[in-house]
Coordinates of N, CA and C in Angstrom, one line a residue:
M1 N -42.7 11.1 -2.9 CA -42.4 12.5 -3.1 C -43.5 13.1 -4.0
P2 N -43.9 14.3 -3.6 CA -44.9 15.0 -4.5 C -44.4 15.2 -5.9
R3 N -45.2 15.1 -6.9 CA -44.8 15.3 -8.3 C -44.2 16.6 -8.5
A4 N -44.6 17.7 -7.8 CA -44.1 19.0 -8.0 C -42.6 19.1 -7.6
L5 N -42.1 18.2 -6.8 CA -40.7 18.2 -6.3 C -39.8 17.3 -7.2
R6 N -40.4 16.5 -8.0 CA -39.6 15.5 -8.8 C -38.8 16.3 -9.9
G7 N -37.7 15.7 -10.2 CA -36.8 16.3 -11.2 C -35.9 17.4 -10.6
G8 N -35.9 17.6 -9.3 CA -35.1 18.7 -8.7 C -33.7 18.2 -8.3
G9 N -33.3 17.0 -8.6 CA -32.0 16.5 -8.3 C -31.8 15.9 -6.9
L10 N -32.9 15.6 -6.2 CA -32.7 15.1 -4.9 C -32.1 13.6 -4.9
A11 N -32.6 12.8 -5.8 CA -32.1 11.4 -5.9 C -30.6 11.5 -6.3
A12 N -30.2 12.3 -7.2 CA -28.8 12.4 -7.5 C -27.9 12.9 -6.3
A13 N -28.4 13.9 -5.6 CA -27.7 14.4 -4.4 C -27.6 13.3 -3.4
L14 N -28.7 12.5 -3.2 CA -28.6 11.4 -2.2 C -27.6 10.3 -2.7
L15 N -27.6 10.0 -3.9 CA -26.7 9.0 -4.5 C -25.2 9.5 -4.3
D16 N -25.0 10.7 -4.6 CA -23.6 11.3 -4.4 C -23.2 11.2 -3.0
A17 N -24.1 11.5 -2.1 CA -23.7 11.5 -0.6 C -23.5 10.0 -0.2
A18 N -24.3 9.1 -0.7 CA -24.1 7.7 -0.3 C -22.8 7.1 -0.8
I19 N -22.4 7.5 -2.0 CA -21.1 7.1 -2.6 C -20.0 7.7 -1.8
D20 N -20.0 8.9 -1.5 CA -19.0 9.6 -0.7 C -18.9 8.9 0.7
H21 N -20.0 8.7 1.3 CA -20.0 8.1 2.7 C -19.5 6.6 2.6
A22 N -19.9 5.8 1.7 CA -19.4 4.5 1.6 C -17.9 4.4 1.4
F23 N -17.4 5.2 0.5 CA -15.9 5.2 0.3 C -15.2 5.8 1.5
A24 N -15.7 6.8 2.1 CA -15.1 7.4 3.3 C -15.0 6.4 4.4
K25 N -15.9 5.4 4.5 CA -16.0 4.4 5.5 C -15.2 3.2 5.1
G26 N -14.5 3.2 4.0 CA -13.7 2.1 3.6 C -14.2 1.1 2.6
A27 N -15.4 1.4 2.0 CA -15.9 0.4 1.0 C -14.9 0.4 -0.2
G28 N -14.8 -0.7 -0.8 CA -14.0 -0.8 -2.0 C -14.8 -1.0 -3.2
V29 N -16.0 -1.4 -3.0 CA -17.0 -1.6 -4.1 C -18.4 -1.3 -3.6
I30 N -19.1 -0.6 -4.5 CA -20.5 -0.3 -4.2 C -21.4 -1.0 -5.3
E31 N -22.4 -1.6 -4.9 CA -23.3 -2.3 -5.8 C -24.7 -1.7 -5.7
A32 N -25.4 -1.6 -6.9 CA -26.7 -1.0 -6.9 C -27.6 -1.8 -7.9
Y33 N -28.9 -1.6 -7.8 CA -29.8 -2.4 -8.7 C -30.8 -1.5 -9.3
P34 N -30.4 -0.5 -10.1 CA -31.4 0.4 -10.7 C -32.1 -0.2 -11.9
V35 N -33.1 0.6 -12.4 CA -33.9 0.1 -13.6 C -33.8 1.2 -14.7
D36 N -34.3 0.8 -15.8 CA -34.4 1.8 -16.9 C -35.6 2.7 -16.6
E37 N -35.6 3.9 -17.2 CA -36.7 4.8 -16.9 C -38.1 4.3 -17.3
A38 N -38.1 3.4 -18.3 CA -39.4 2.9 -18.9 C -39.9 1.7 -18.0
S39 N -39.2 1.3 -17.0 CA -39.6 0.2 -16.2 C -40.9 0.5 -15.4
P40 N -41.8 -0.5 -15.5 CA -43.1 -0.2 -14.8 C -43.0 -0.5 -13.3
S41 N -41.9 -1.1 -12.8 CA -41.8 -1.4 -11.4 C -40.3 -1.2 -10.9
Y42 N -40.1 -1.3 -9.7 CA -38.8 -1.1 -9.0 C -38.2 0.3 -9.2
R43 N -39.0 1.3 -9.6 CA -38.5 2.6 -9.9 C -37.9 3.3 -8.7
F44 N -38.3 2.8 -7.5 CA -37.7 3.4 -6.3 C -36.2 3.1 -6.1
M45 N -35.7 2.2 -6.9 CA -34.3 1.8 -6.8 C -33.4 2.8 -7.6
G46 N -34.0 3.7 -8.3 CA -33.2 4.7 -9.1 C -33.1 4.2 -10.6
F47 N -32.7 5.1 -11.4 CA -32.6 4.8 -12.8 C -31.2 4.6 -13.2
R48 N -31.0 3.7 -14.2 CA -29.7 3.2 -14.6 C -28.8 4.4 -15.0
D49 N -29.3 5.3 -15.8 CA -28.5 6.4 -16.3 C -27.8 7.3 -15.2
M50 N -28.5 7.4 -14.1 CA -28.0 8.2 -13.0 C -26.7 7.5 -12.4
F51 N -26.7 6.2 -12.4 CA -25.6 5.4 -11.9 C -24.4 5.4 -12.9
I52 N -24.8 5.3 -14.2 CA -23.7 5.3 -15.2 C -23.0 6.7 -15.2
A53 N -23.8 7.7 -15.0 CA -23.2 9.1 -15.0 C -22.2 9.2 -13.9
R54 N -22.2 8.4 -12.9 CA -21.3 8.4 -11.7 C -20.2 7.4 -11.8
G55 N -20.1 6.7 -12.9 CA -19.0 5.8 -13.1 C -19.3 4.3 -12.8
F56 N -20.6 4.0 -12.5 CA -21.0 2.6 -12.3 C -20.9 1.9 -13.6
H57 N -20.6 0.6 -13.6 CA -20.7 -0.2 -14.8 C -21.6 -1.4 -14.5
E58 N -22.2 -1.9 -15.6 CA -23.2 -3.0 -15.5 C -22.4 -4.3 -15.5
V59 N -22.8 -5.2 -14.5 CA -22.1 -6.5 -14.5 C -23.1 -7.6 -14.6
G60 N -24.4 -7.3 -14.8 CA -25.4 -8.3 -15.0 C -26.8 -7.8 -14.8
M61 N -27.7 -8.7 -14.7 CA -29.1 -8.4 -14.4 C -29.6 -9.2 -13.2
A62 N -30.5 -8.6 -12.4 CA -31.1 -9.2 -11.3 C -32.6 -9.3 -11.6
G63 N -33.0 -10.4 -12.2 CA -34.3 -10.5 -12.7 C -34.4 -9.9 -14.1
S64 N -35.6 -9.5 -14.5 CA -35.8 -9.0 -15.9 C -35.7 -7.5 -16.0
R65 N -35.7 -6.8 -14.8 CA -35.8 -5.3 -14.9 C -34.6 -4.6 -14.2
R66 N -34.1 -5.3 -13.2 CA -33.0 -4.6 -12.4 C -31.6 -4.9 -13.0
H67 N -30.9 -3.8 -13.2 CA -29.5 -3.9 -13.6 C -28.6 -4.0 -12.4
V68 N -27.6 -4.9 -12.5 CA -26.6 -5.0 -11.4 C -25.5 -4.1 -11.8
M69 N -25.2 -3.0 -11.0 CA -24.2 -2.0 -11.3 C -23.2 -1.9 -10.2
R70 N -21.9 -1.8 -10.6 CA -20.9 -1.7 -9.6 C -20.0 -0.4 -9.8
L71 N -19.5 0.1 -8.7 CA -18.6 1.2 -8.7 C -17.4 0.8 -7.8
E72 N -16.2 0.8 -8.4 CA -15.0 0.4 -7.6 C -14.0 1.5 -7.5
R73 N -13.4 1.6 -6.4 CA -12.3 2.6 -6.2 C -11.1 2.0 -5.5

């Protein structure tokens, strides 16, 4: 994505739509693997704070940089 478009909320909107879609299709649990904003890699997986703001909780780590986050309904 061009730098000029970053920070406009696209990732958050996509995450919200993915959550709604998964639960509408019968998912009971959603799992994600975001990183901290300071992470030098895996940034395309999203940032941890965005998932926490939507009710995900951390259940562990996948490697040294990716957080394992779950949302249950």
